[in-house]
Amino acid sequence: MAPSKAREPAMEDAELSSAESGPGSESETENEKNDEQPRATKRRRLSTSSDDSYVAPAPLPTLSRIKKKDTATADKAAEAEAPVSSRDALEIGLQTTTSSFESLEVAPWLVGALSAMAIKRPTAIQKACIPEILKGRDCIGGSRTGSGKTVAFAVPILQKWAQDPFGVFAVVLTPTRELALQIFEQFKAISAPQNLKPVLITGGTDMRPQAIALSQRPHVIIATPGRLADHINNSGQDTICGLNRVRMVVLDEADRLLASGPGSMLPDVETCLSALPPSSERQTLLFTATVTPEVRALKSMPRPANRPPIFMTEISTENQGSIPPTLKQTYLQVPMTHREAFLHVLLSTEGNASKPAIIFVNRTKTADLLERTLRRLGHRAASLHSLLPQSERTANLARFRAAAARLLVATDVASRGLDIPSVSLVINFDVPRNPDDYVHRVGRTARAGRHGEAVTLVGQRDVQLVLAIEQRVGRQMVEWEEEGVSIEGRVVRGGVLKEVGEAKREANGEIEEGRDVLGRKINKLKKAR
């Protein structure tokens, strides 16, 4: 199941840089306006104010723009508030079926370990994949976020490893460091009754301790492709020789790992696979929330004569427009110059003041500035993006998981796979440019059958992006509202603009001061040489 070679350079934790632009980005020109307005009633105009520092945005076309003749995306706004039907519950991927892990022939020690983690019955993806993986078949498993894909591959790997616990048994590749850490911790938790030796191999940390750990033949390697490829290329045969006996390999978030184009991880993935036994001598498992053409094409590839057919299942995958019925999708119209003020008031309302929330932005610079601004406004905020040192990324995520920080300001590095059960609110400070990114972002809440809300801040230039998102998910957003609350009124009349403006200036000053300090250190080092 090795993918074809790509020509693009690899880049771990690829994110949009400040130089990038696209539809709806901050670098758009005035010519990039919406020439084609859908035929619909105009949405309400925001109230005006005598405050010269505040300019209400021009009215946007209504966001119910999905045409009625398109029956595949008919109006489903009421569905966000409706009770979850029994059919919807089945599609969440967490249904309590009449089956059990015992009926899937999972070993008793694993059943006990899962029960201790409050995992009593298999989800749909687990029920479909675990028996086939235990039979030795290669597997492509597609299921929406929060449906239990990690357990679906971890359980059969651990069961097979326990039968022959020698050497490097499995390699799990995943696109981000945070997701790798989460999988590493889940393997440790599930394997608690046994003496499993897993190792985490990701970028941003010293390679030498990792090389030592690899040379000691861990049982399971959980890695980002870029860092494992670095070890394969640079750490010597004594370090990586254990890879040539690997029995099982997992590509988690396979759609991203196999994607081509700028920032592709595919060359690094191929380097990693080249160090493993050939596909005829190992079991290959691919899991994803979005079954892309690149992933689906693998099912039709020629098979080694000694290997059974690939097992493939798609259970309510996100390329099918699958948004959990327990997710309420809302939007809030904002003037782009005052987004921080609207966000500050939104986070401070009675309904949201105590909710743990992830706030997604499109750029690392935006994440840095917004996190600093929110902290100056009294919010307990942390940030997560690729420009942070790995130690800080890990610490910030740990603070958020432990509720020491209520808000996590993040780029799309946090949009995939992270499972933080306490998150009940996702805010798109920047509208994602790709509808698939929206699906992954909002998938951080309303997981495992829980309820959640996603609020998207929509500016004048974002309408077409929102239309594309609604088309993609097959459901319309409804306007955010809370009884007795006028976000705009509080922004305009409550002195919020001045408060937020000062906090933002202070945050910018802190960033500039940090750059000056860094520049002086660099110059001092240059002179010392």
Short mmCIF file of C-alpha atoms in Angstrom, two decimals:
data_model
loop_
_atom_site.label_atom_id
_atom_site.label_comp_id
_atom_site.label_asym_id
_atom_site.label_seq_id
_atom_site.Cartn_x
_atom_site.Cartn_y
_atom_site.Cartn_z
CA MET A 1 0.00 0.00 0.00
CA ALA A 2 2.95 2.36 -0.53
CA PRO A 3 1.81 5.64 -2.09
CA SER A 4 3.28 7.06 -5.26
CA LYS A 5 6.23 9.44 -5.11
CA ALA A 6 5.60 13.17 -4.78
CA ARG A 7 7.89 15.95 -5.92
CA GLU A 8 6.91 18.53 -3.35
CA PRO A 9 9.11 19.23 -0.30
CA ALA A 10 7.93 17.89 3.03
CA MET A 11 7.05 20.16 5.88
CA GLU A 12 5.95 18.88 9.30
CA ASP A 13 3.10 20.76 10.94
CA ALA A 14 2.59 22.83 7.77
CA GLU A 15 0.57 25.97 8.36
CA LEU A 16 -0.36 29.08 6.48
CA SER A 17 2.40 31.65 6.70
CA SER A 18 1.82 35.35 6.93
CA ALA A 19 2.85 35.69 3.31
CA GLU A 20 0.09 33.43 2.05
CA SER A 21 -3.20 34.71 0.81
CA GLY A 22 -6.39 33.23 -0.54
CA PRO A 23 -10.08 33.82 -0.79
CA GLY A 24 -11.19 35.58 2.33
CA SER A 25 -7.66 36.23 3.56
CA GLU A 26 -6.53 39.50 5.04
CA SER A 27 -4.44 40.21 1.95
CA GLU A 28 -7.41 40.33 -0.38
CA THR A 29 -7.73 43.38 -2.57
CA GLU A 30 -10.80 45.55 -2.83
CA ASN A 31 -11.50 44.01 -6.23
CA GLU A 32 -12.18 40.66 -4.63
CA LYS A 33 -15.78 41.47 -3.82
CA ASN A 34 -18.78 39.26 -4.23
CA ASP A 35 -19.96 39.86 -7.79
CA GLU A 36 -22.61 37.20 -7.71
CA GLN A 37 -25.05 37.60 -4.84
CA PRO A 38 -27.51 34.74 -4.37
CA ARG A 39 -31.15 35.61 -4.73
CA ALA A 40 -32.36 35.92 -1.18
CA THR A 41 -33.66 38.49 1.24
CA LYS A 42 -31.14 40.86 2.73
CA ARG A 43 -30.10 40.07 6.26
CA ARG A 44 -30.73 42.63 8.99
CA ARG A 45 -28.47 45.67 9.12
CA LEU A 46 -26.39 46.02 12.25
CA SER A 47 -27.42 48.95 14.40
CA THR A 48 -25.55 52.19 13.97
CA SER A 49 -23.84 54.27 16.59
CA SER A 50 -22.84 57.84 17.06
CA ASP A 51 -19.41 56.63 18.17
CA ASP A 52 -17.07 57.78 15.39
CA SER A 53 -14.59 55.03 16.26
CA TYR A 54 -17.03 52.34 15.30
CA VAL A 55 -18.32 51.77 11.77
CA ALA A 56 -21.03 49.16 11.38
CA PRO A 57 -20.37 46.75 8.52
CA ALA A 58 -22.45 46.92 5.37
CA PRO A 59 -25.32 44.45 5.40
CA LEU A 60 -24.43 41.01 4.11
CA PRO A 61 -26.68 38.82 2.00
CA THR A 62 -28.54 36.32 4.09
CA LEU A 63 -26.57 33.27 5.08
CA SER A 64 -29.40 30.93 4.14
CA ARG A 65 -28.09 31.17 0.61
CA ILE A 66 -28.30 27.52 -0.35
CA LYS A 67 -30.83 27.56 -3.15
CA LYS A 68 -34.06 25.69 -2.59
CA LYS A 69 -33.74 23.83 -5.86
CA ASP A 70 -30.64 22.11 -4.47
CA THR A 71 -32.47 19.43 -2.52
CA ALA A 72 -29.24 17.83 -1.33
CA THR A 73 -28.57 20.85 0.84
CA ALA A 74 -32.07 21.84 1.89
CA ASP A 75 -32.65 23.99 4.93
CA LYS A 76 -31.60 22.07 8.03
CA ALA A 77 -31.04 24.93 10.46
CA ALA A 78 -33.71 23.66 12.82
CA GLU A 79 -31.86 20.36 13.00
CA ALA A 80 -29.19 21.97 15.18
CA GLU A 81 -31.75 22.50 17.93
CA ALA A 82 -33.72 19.31 17.40
CA PRO A 83 -33.38 16.31 19.72
CA VAL A 84 -31.06 13.62 18.46
CA SER A 85 -33.05 10.89 16.78
CA SER A 86 -32.23 7.23 17.15
CA ARG A 87 -31.00 7.21 13.56
CA ASP A 88 -28.76 10.22 14.22
CA ALA A 89 -27.42 8.52 17.32
CA LEU A 90 -26.40 5.54 15.24
CA GLU A 91 -24.54 7.83 12.86
CA ILE A 92 -22.56 9.55 15.58
CA GLY A 93 -20.29 6.51 15.51
CA LEU A 94 -20.64 5.85 19.24
CA GLN A 95 -23.81 3.83 19.31
CA THR A 96 -24.15 1.25 22.07
CA THR A 97 -24.84 -1.76 19.91
CA THR A 98 -25.71 -5.19 21.13
CA SER A 99 -22.13 -6.20 20.33
CA SER A 100 -19.32 -6.03 22.86
CA PHE A 101 -15.55 -6.12 22.69
CA GLU A 102 -15.73 -9.74 23.79
CA SER A 103 -17.85 -10.56 20.73
CA LEU A 104 -15.12 -9.03 18.55
CA GLU A 105 -12.67 -11.56 20.05
CA VAL A 106 -10.72 -8.89 21.90
CA ALA A 107 -8.50 -10.39 24.60
CA PRO A 108 -9.88 -10.24 28.19
CA TRP A 109 -6.99 -8.11 29.45
CA LEU A 110 -7.76 -5.50 26.78
CA VAL A 111 -11.48 -5.61 27.55
CA GLY A 112 -10.63 -4.90 31.18
CA ALA A 113 -8.26 -2.06 30.27
CA LEU A 114 -10.89 -0.45 28.05
CA SER A 115 -13.52 -0.82 30.75
CA ALA A 116 -11.21 0.95 33.20
CA MET A 117 -11.12 3.83 30.72
CA ALA A 118 -14.96 3.86 30.61
CA ILE A 119 -14.97 2.37 27.10
CA LYS A 120 -17.62 -0.32 27.49
CA ARG A 121 -18.89 -1.04 23.98
CA PRO A 122 -17.36 -0.69 20.51
CA THR A 123 -18.28 2.17 18.22
CA ALA A 124 -19.21 1.55 14.61
CA ILE A 125 -15.67 1.99 13.28
CA GLN A 126 -14.26 -0.26 16.01
CA LYS A 127 -16.87 -2.94 15.39
CA ALA A 128 -16.10 -2.91 11.66
CA CYS A 129 -12.31 -2.78 11.76
CA ILE A 130 -11.07 -4.67 14.83
CA PRO A 131 -12.12 -8.19 13.67
CA GLU A 132 -10.67 -7.64 10.18
CA ILE A 133 -7.37 -6.33 11.53
CA LEU A 134 -7.14 -9.28 13.90
CA LYS A 135 -7.56 -11.54 10.84
CA GLY A 136 -4.46 -9.95 9.35
CA ARG A 137 -6.09 -7.84 6.64
CA ASP A 138 -4.83 -4.44 5.57
CA CYS A 139 -7.47 -1.86 6.43
CA ILE A 140 -8.72 1.55 5.32
CA GLY A 141 -11.07 2.96 7.95
CA GLY A 142 -12.97 6.18 7.40
CA SER A 143 -15.05 7.71 10.18
CA ARG A 144 -15.74 11.19 11.49
CA THR A 145 -13.73 12.77 14.27
CA GLY A 146 -14.54 11.58 17.76
CA SER A 147 -15.70 8.15 16.61
CA GLY A 148 -12.93 6.09 18.22
CA LYS A 149 -10.48 5.46 15.40
CA THR A 150 -7.43 5.33 17.70
CA VAL A 151 -8.94 2.48 19.71
CA ALA A 152 -9.86 0.77 16.43
CA PHE A 153 -6.19 0.31 15.54
CA ALA A 154 -4.57 0.34 19.00
CA VAL A 155 -6.56 -2.63 20.33
CA PRO A 156 -5.65 -5.12 17.55
CA ILE A 157 -2.04 -3.92 17.53
CA LEU A 158 -1.73 -4.52 21.27
CA GLN A 159 -3.48 -7.88 21.09
CA LYS A 160 -1.14 -9.11 18.36
CA TRP A 161 1.90 -7.64 20.12
CA ALA A 162 1.03 -9.43 23.37
CA GLN A 163 1.22 -12.75 21.51
CA ASP A 164 4.82 -12.02 20.44
CA PRO A 165 6.23 -9.08 22.46
CA PHE A 166 9.63 -8.83 20.83
CA GLY A 167 11.35 -5.96 19.03
CA VAL A 168 9.74 -3.06 17.21
CA PHE A 169 6.26 -4.38 16.50
CA ALA A 170 4.37 -1.36 15.13
CA VAL A 171 4.91 2.15 13.77
CA VAL A 172 2.18 4.78 13.90
CA LEU A 173 2.64 7.86 11.70
CA THR A 174 0.51 10.94 12.28
CA PRO A 175 0.81 14.51 10.95
CA THR A 176 1.12 16.64 14.10
CA ARG A 177 3.11 16.49 17.31
CA GLU A 178 0.05 17.04 19.49
CA LEU A 179 -1.83 14.18 17.88
CA ALA A 180 1.24 11.95 18.18
CA LEU A 181 1.42 12.74 21.91
CA GLN A 182 -2.27 11.96 22.34
CA ILE A 183 -1.91 8.59 20.58
CA PHE A 184 1.20 7.82 22.64
CA GLU A 185 -0.74 8.45 25.86
CA GLN A 186 -3.66 6.31 24.68
CA PHE A 187 -1.35 3.41 23.91
CA LYS A 188 0.13 3.70 27.39
CA ALA A 189 -3.31 3.79 29.00
CA ILE A 190 -4.73 0.83 27.10
CA SER A 191 -1.58 -1.27 27.61
CA ALA A 192 -1.33 -0.49 31.33
CA PRO A 193 -1.76 -4.18 32.38
CA GLN A 194 1.19 -5.16 30.16
CA ASN A 195 4.81 -4.09 29.91
CA LEU A 196 4.58 -2.16 26.65
CA LYS A 197 7.51 0.09 25.71
CA PRO A 198 6.21 2.83 23.41
CA VAL A 199 8.34 5.75 22.23
CA LEU A 200 7.33 9.18 20.95
CA ILE A 201 9.38 10.55 18.02
CA THR A 202 8.42 14.10 17.04
CA GLY A 203 10.13 17.31 15.99
CA GLY A 204 11.02 20.22 18.23
CA THR A 205 13.04 18.15 20.72
CA ASP A 206 16.59 16.83 20.90
CA MET A 207 17.23 13.96 18.50
CA ARG A 208 19.89 12.28 20.66
CA PRO A 209 17.59 10.89 23.39
CA GLN A 210 15.22 9.79 20.66
CA ALA A 211 18.01 7.96 18.83
CA ILE A 212 18.92 6.15 22.05
CA ALA A 213 15.28 5.18 22.60
CA LEU A 214 14.98 3.86 19.02
CA SER A 215 18.15 1.80 19.40
CA GLN A 216 16.64 0.09 22.47
CA ARG A 217 13.96 -1.55 20.28
CA PRO A 218 10.70 -0.09 21.64
CA HIS A 219 7.57 -2.10 20.95
CA VAL A 220 5.57 0.72 19.36
CA ILE A 221 6.88 3.89 17.71
CA ILE A 222 4.48 6.84 17.45
CA ALA A 223 6.02 9.48 15.20
CA THR A 224 5.57 12.42 12.91
CA PRO A 225 6.94 11.52 9.45
CA GLY A 226 9.46 14.37 9.29
CA ARG A 227 11.28 13.48 12.49
CA LEU A 228 11.30 9.71 11.89
CA ALA A 229 12.62 10.36 8.36
CA ASP A 230 15.40 12.49 9.90
CA HIS A 231 16.45 9.53 12.07
CA ILE A 232 16.32 7.14 9.12
CA ASN A 233 18.53 9.46 7.08
CA ASN A 234 20.92 10.63 9.78
CA SER A 235 20.97 8.51 12.94
CA GLY A 236 22.76 5.45 11.63
CA GLN A 237 21.84 1.83 11.08
CA ASP A 238 22.31 0.88 14.72
CA THR A 239 19.48 3.25 15.62
CA ILE A 240 16.93 2.23 13.00
CA CYS A 241 17.76 -1.42 12.36
CA GLY A 242 14.76 -2.49 14.46
CA LEU A 243 12.43 -1.01 11.84
CA ASN A 244 13.15 -3.84 9.41
CA ARG A 245 11.14 -6.26 11.57
CA VAL A 246 8.01 -4.14 12.01
CA ARG A 247 4.80 -6.17 11.68
CA MET A 248 2.21 -3.38 11.55
CA VAL A 249 2.18 0.24 10.36
CA VAL A 250 -0.57 2.84 10.81
CA LEU A 251 -1.11 6.02 8.84
CA ASP A 252 -3.42 8.09 11.04
CA GLU A 253 -5.07 11.12 9.38
CA ALA A 254 -4.05 9.39 6.16
CA ASP A 255 -5.63 12.02 3.94
CA ARG A 256 -3.13 14.60 5.14
CA LEU A 257 -0.16 12.24 5.18
CA LEU A 258 -0.76 11.20 1.56
CA ALA A 259 -1.72 14.61 0.16
CA SER A 260 0.50 16.08 -2.54
CA GLY A 261 1.17 19.73 -3.20
CA PRO A 262 3.02 22.43 -1.24
CA GLY A 263 3.91 21.31 2.27
CA SER A 264 3.33 17.67 1.42
CA MET A 265 4.44 15.09 3.97
CA LEU A 266 4.39 12.34 1.36
CA PRO A 267 8.16 12.28 0.69
CA ASP A 268 8.84 11.80 4.41
CA VAL A 269 6.12 9.14 4.64
CA GLU A 270 7.78 7.27 1.78
CA THR A 271 11.17 7.52 3.49
CA CYS A 272 9.63 5.98 6.62
CA LEU A 273 7.93 3.18 4.68
CA SER A 274 11.15 2.41 2.79
CA ALA A 275 12.84 1.48 6.09
CA LEU A 276 10.09 -1.01 6.95
CA PRO A 277 9.53 -4.49 5.55
CA PRO A 278 7.76 -4.56 2.15
CA SER A 279 3.97 -4.39 2.14
CA SER A 280 3.78 -8.14 1.51
CA GLU A 281 5.44 -8.76 4.89
CA ARG A 282 3.59 -6.28 7.08
CA GLN A 283 0.06 -5.18 7.84
CA THR A 284 -0.87 -1.64 6.81
CA LEU A 285 -3.71 0.31 8.41
CA LEU A 286 -4.99 3.69 7.21
CA PHE A 287 -7.47 5.76 9.22
CA THR A 288 -8.97 9.10 8.32
CA ALA A 289 -11.96 11.32 8.85
CA THR A 290 -11.90 12.35 5.18
CA VAL A 291 -11.53 9.63 2.56
CA THR A 292 -9.81 11.50 -0.27
CA PRO A 293 -9.29 10.16 -3.82
CA GLU A 294 -5.64 9.46 -2.90
CA VAL A 295 -6.76 7.29 0.00
CA ARG A 296 -9.56 5.57 -1.91
CA ALA A 297 -7.25 4.77 -4.84
CA LEU A 298 -5.13 2.56 -2.59
CA LYS A 299 -7.90 -0.02 -2.43
CA SER A 300 -7.55 -0.71 -6.15
CA MET A 301 -3.76 -1.05 -6.19
CA PRO A 302 -2.35 -4.47 -7.11
CA ARG A 303 -1.97 -6.78 -4.11
CA PRO A 304 0.90 -9.15 -3.27
CA ALA A 305 -0.10 -12.74 -4.01
CA ASN A 306 0.18 -13.75 -0.36
CA ARG A 307 -2.02 -10.92 1.00
CA PRO A 308 -5.81 -10.95 1.39
CA PRO A 309 -7.90 -8.13 -0.14
CA ILE A 310 -7.87 -4.76 1.60
CA PHE A 311 -10.76 -4.21 3.97
CA MET A 312 -12.30 -0.75 3.55
CA THR A 313 -15.14 0.86 5.45
CA GLU A 314 -16.56 4.38 5.46
CA ILE A 315 -18.83 5.18 8.38
CA SER A 316 -20.29 8.69 8.28
CA THR A 317 -17.05 10.19 7.02
CA GLU A 318 -16.50 13.91 6.82
CA ASN A 319 -16.21 13.97 3.04
CA GLN A 320 -19.88 12.95 3.15
CA GLY A 321 -20.63 16.29 4.83
CA SER A 322 -20.99 14.62 8.19
CA ILE A 323 -21.47 17.13 11.00
CA PRO A 324 -22.67 15.63 14.29
CA PRO A 325 -26.36 16.34 14.90
CA THR A 326 -25.37 17.45 18.41
CA LEU A 327 -23.35 20.37 16.99
CA LYS A 328 -25.02 23.78 16.81
CA GLN A 329 -23.49 25.90 14.03
CA THR A 330 -23.88 29.66 14.36
CA TYR A 331 -22.41 32.81 12.87
CA LEU A 332 -21.87 36.34 14.13
CA GLN A 333 -21.54 39.23 11.69
CA VAL A 334 -18.61 41.45 12.68
CA PRO A 335 -16.74 44.42 11.22
CA MET A 336 -13.26 43.11 10.41
CA THR A 337 -11.53 46.00 12.18
CA HIS A 338 -13.23 45.17 15.48
CA ARG A 339 -13.19 41.39 15.54
CA GLU A 340 -11.22 41.26 18.80
CA ALA A 341 -13.84 43.43 20.54
CA PHE A 342 -16.71 41.24 19.35
CA LEU A 343 -14.79 38.13 20.41
CA HIS A 344 -14.08 39.58 23.86
CA VAL A 345 -17.77 40.30 24.45
CA LEU A 346 -18.81 36.93 23.03
CA LEU A 347 -16.48 35.13 25.42
CA SER A 348 -17.78 37.18 28.35
CA THR A 349 -21.51 36.54 27.97
CA GLU A 350 -23.27 34.59 30.68
CA GLY A 351 -23.68 31.57 28.42
CA ASN A 352 -20.01 31.44 27.39
CA ALA A 353 -18.09 32.89 30.36
CA SER A 354 -17.15 29.52 31.80
CA LYS A 355 -16.98 27.37 28.65
CA PRO A 356 -13.63 25.90 27.61
CA ALA A 357 -13.17 27.01 24.00
CA ILE A 358 -10.78 26.63 21.09
CA ILE A 359 -10.41 29.77 18.95
CA PHE A 360 -9.10 29.00 15.45
CA VAL A 361 -7.14 31.47 13.34
CA ASN A 362 -5.49 31.17 9.94
CA ARG A 363 -2.00 32.44 10.78
CA THR A 364 0.60 31.95 13.46
CA LYS A 365 1.06 35.72 13.83
CA THR A 366 -2.65 36.14 14.45
CA ALA A 367 -2.55 33.38 17.07
CA ASP A 368 0.32 35.03 18.92
CA LEU A 369 -1.23 38.50 18.94
CA LEU A 370 -4.74 37.34 19.78
CA GLU A 371 -3.60 35.16 22.69
CA ARG A 372 -1.61 38.03 24.20
CA THR A 373 -4.54 40.43 23.70
CA LEU A 374 -7.01 38.08 25.37
CA ARG A 375 -4.74 37.61 28.36
CA ARG A 376 -4.57 41.39 28.82
CA LEU A 377 -8.36 41.43 28.77
CA GLY A 378 -8.47 39.03 31.70
CA HIS A 379 -9.06 35.76 29.86
CA ARG A 380 -7.08 32.65 30.81
CA ALA A 381 -5.67 31.94 27.35
CA ALA A 382 -2.89 29.83 25.85
CA SER A 383 -1.81 29.38 22.24
CA LEU A 384 -0.87 26.47 20.00
CA HIS A 385 0.89 26.94 16.67
CA SER A 386 3.98 25.74 14.84
CA LEU A 387 6.24 28.70 15.68
CA LEU A 388 6.17 27.92 19.39
CA PRO A 389 8.99 25.81 20.85
CA GLN A 390 7.85 22.23 21.35
CA SER A 391 8.18 22.49 25.13
CA GLU A 392 5.81 25.48 25.11
CA ARG A 393 3.36 23.74 22.77
CA THR A 394 3.22 20.74 25.05
CA ALA A 395 2.90 22.88 28.19
CA ASN A 396 0.13 25.04 26.70
CA LEU A 397 -1.88 22.04 25.61
CA ALA A 398 -1.44 20.48 29.05
CA ARG A 399 -2.64 23.73 30.68
CA PHE A 400 -5.73 23.72 28.50
CA ARG A 401 -6.49 20.06 29.19
CA ALA A 402 -6.14 20.70 32.92
CA ALA A 403 -8.41 23.80 32.76
CA ALA A 404 -5.57 26.08 33.89
CA ALA A 405 -6.30 27.90 30.63
CA ARG A 406 -9.92 28.26 29.52
CA LEU A 407 -9.14 29.36 25.97
CA LEU A 408 -6.80 27.82 23.41
CA VAL A 409 -5.96 30.10 20.46
CA ALA A 410 -4.76 27.79 17.72
CA THR A 411 -3.98 27.42 14.06
CA ASP A 412 -5.08 24.35 12.14
CA VAL A 413 -2.28 22.39 13.78
CA ALA A 414 -4.94 21.73 16.48
CA SER A 415 -7.81 21.00 14.10
CA ARG A 416 -7.18 17.29 13.63
CA GLY A 417 -7.58 14.41 15.96
CA LEU A 418 -7.18 16.21 19.29
CA ASP A 419 -9.72 14.86 21.76
CA ILE A 420 -10.38 17.21 24.69
CA PRO A 421 -13.78 16.18 26.09
CA SER A 422 -14.30 19.43 28.01
CA VAL A 423 -14.40 21.57 24.87
CA SER A 424 -17.98 22.73 24.31
CA LEU A 425 -17.30 25.77 22.13
CA VAL A 426 -15.26 26.30 18.96
CA ILE A 427 -14.89 29.81 17.54
CA ASN A 428 -13.62 30.53 14.04
CA PHE A 429 -11.99 33.94 14.52
CA ASP A 430 -10.84 33.60 10.91
CA VAL A 431 -13.15 31.79 8.49
CA PRO A 432 -11.18 28.81 7.15
CA ARG A 433 -10.39 29.05 3.45
CA ASN A 434 -11.06 25.37 2.85
CA PRO A 435 -14.43 23.90 3.89
CA ASP A 436 -12.67 20.68 4.91
CA ASP A 437 -10.68 22.67 7.46
CA TYR A 438 -13.96 23.95 8.88
CA VAL A 439 -15.20 20.39 9.32
CA HIS A 440 -12.03 19.40 11.15
CA ARG A 441 -12.06 22.51 13.34
CA VAL A 442 -15.64 22.15 14.53
CA GLY A 443 -14.98 18.45 15.08
CA ARG A 444 -13.08 19.43 18.25
CA THR A 445 -16.47 19.77 19.99
CA ALA A 446 -19.70 17.75 20.01
CA ARG A 447 -17.60 14.59 20.23
CA ALA A 448 -18.71 11.22 21.58
CA GLY A 449 -22.36 12.22 21.49
CA ARG A 450 -21.85 15.36 23.58
CA HIS A 451 -23.40 18.69 22.61
CA GLY A 452 -21.29 21.58 21.37
CA GLU A 453 -21.45 24.87 19.51
CA ALA A 454 -19.36 26.38 16.72
CA VAL A 455 -19.47 30.16 16.21
CA THR A 456 -17.97 31.66 13.05
CA LEU A 457 -17.13 35.37 12.95
CA VAL A 458 -18.17 36.53 9.48
CA GLY A 459 -16.88 39.70 7.83
CA GLN A 460 -17.88 41.37 4.58
CA ARG A 461 -15.36 39.38 2.54
CA ASP A 462 -16.20 36.01 4.06
CA VAL A 463 -19.65 35.40 2.58
CA GLN A 464 -18.55 33.15 -0.28
CA LEU A 465 -16.40 31.13 2.10
CA VAL A 466 -19.41 30.59 4.37
CA LEU A 467 -21.54 29.60 1.37
CA ALA A 468 -18.94 26.99 0.42
CA ILE A 469 -18.88 25.66 3.98
CA GLU A 470 -22.66 25.35 4.09
CA GLN A 471 -22.64 23.59 0.74
CA ARG A 472 -19.98 21.22 2.04
CA VAL A 473 -21.71 20.26 5.28
CA GLY A 474 -25.26 20.33 3.92
CA ARG A 475 -26.53 22.49 6.75
CA GLN A 476 -26.96 26.22 7.23
CA MET A 477 -25.55 28.25 10.07
CA VAL A 478 -28.00 30.21 12.19
CA GLU A 479 -27.31 33.63 13.62
CA TRP A 480 -25.80 33.55 17.11
CA GLU A 481 -28.07 34.80 19.82
CA GLU A 482 -28.37 34.74 23.59
CA GLU A 483 -31.45 36.02 25.34
CA GLY A 484 -31.02 39.59 26.51
CA VAL A 485 -27.59 39.97 24.87
CA SER A 486 -26.63 42.37 22.09
CA ILE A 487 -22.99 41.83 21.23
CA GLU A 488 -22.86 44.95 19.07
CA GLY A 489 -24.57 47.05 21.69
CA ARG A 490 -22.03 46.06 24.33
CA VAL A 491 -19.14 46.71 21.96
CA VAL A 492 -20.35 50.17 20.99
CA ARG A 493 -21.71 51.48 24.26
CA GLY A 494 -19.71 49.72 26.95
CA GLY A 495 -16.26 51.21 26.39
CA VAL A 496 -15.12 47.88 24.97
CA LEU A 497 -13.48 49.36 21.87
CA LYS A 498 -11.10 51.45 23.96
CA GLU A 499 -10.34 48.60 26.36
CA VAL A 500 -9.63 46.12 23.56
CA GLY A 501 -7.65 48.67 21.56
CA GLU A 502 -5.32 49.32 24.49
CA ALA A 503 -4.89 45.60 25.14
CA LYS A 504 -4.03 45.00 21.50
CA ARG A 505 -1.49 47.84 21.45
CA GLU A 506 0.17 46.45 24.57
CA ALA A 507 0.27 42.97 23.04
CA ASN A 508 1.84 44.34 19.86
CA GLY A 509 4.39 46.22 21.96
CA GLU A 510 5.32 43.05 23.81
CA ILE A 511 5.82 41.19 20.53
CA GLU A 512 8.03 43.97 19.15
CA GLU A 513 10.05 44.09 22.37
CA GLY A 514 10.61 40.36 22.14
CA ARG A 515 11.87 40.75 18.60
CA ASP A 516 14.27 43.49 19.69
CA VAL A 517 15.65 41.31 22.49
CA LEU A 518 16.09 38.39 20.09
CA GLY A 519 17.81 40.66 17.57
CA ARG A 520 20.27 41.91 20.20
CA LYS A 521 21.07 38.34 21.23
CA ILE A 522 21.71 37.35 17.64
CA ASN A 523 23.98 40.35 17.06
CA LYS A 524 25.88 39.57 20.27
CA LEU A 525 26.46 36.00 19.11
CA LYS A 526 27.67 37.20 15.72
CA LYS A 527 30.17 39.55 17.34
CA ALA A 528 31.41 36.80 19.64
CA ARG A 529 32.31 34.72 16.60
#
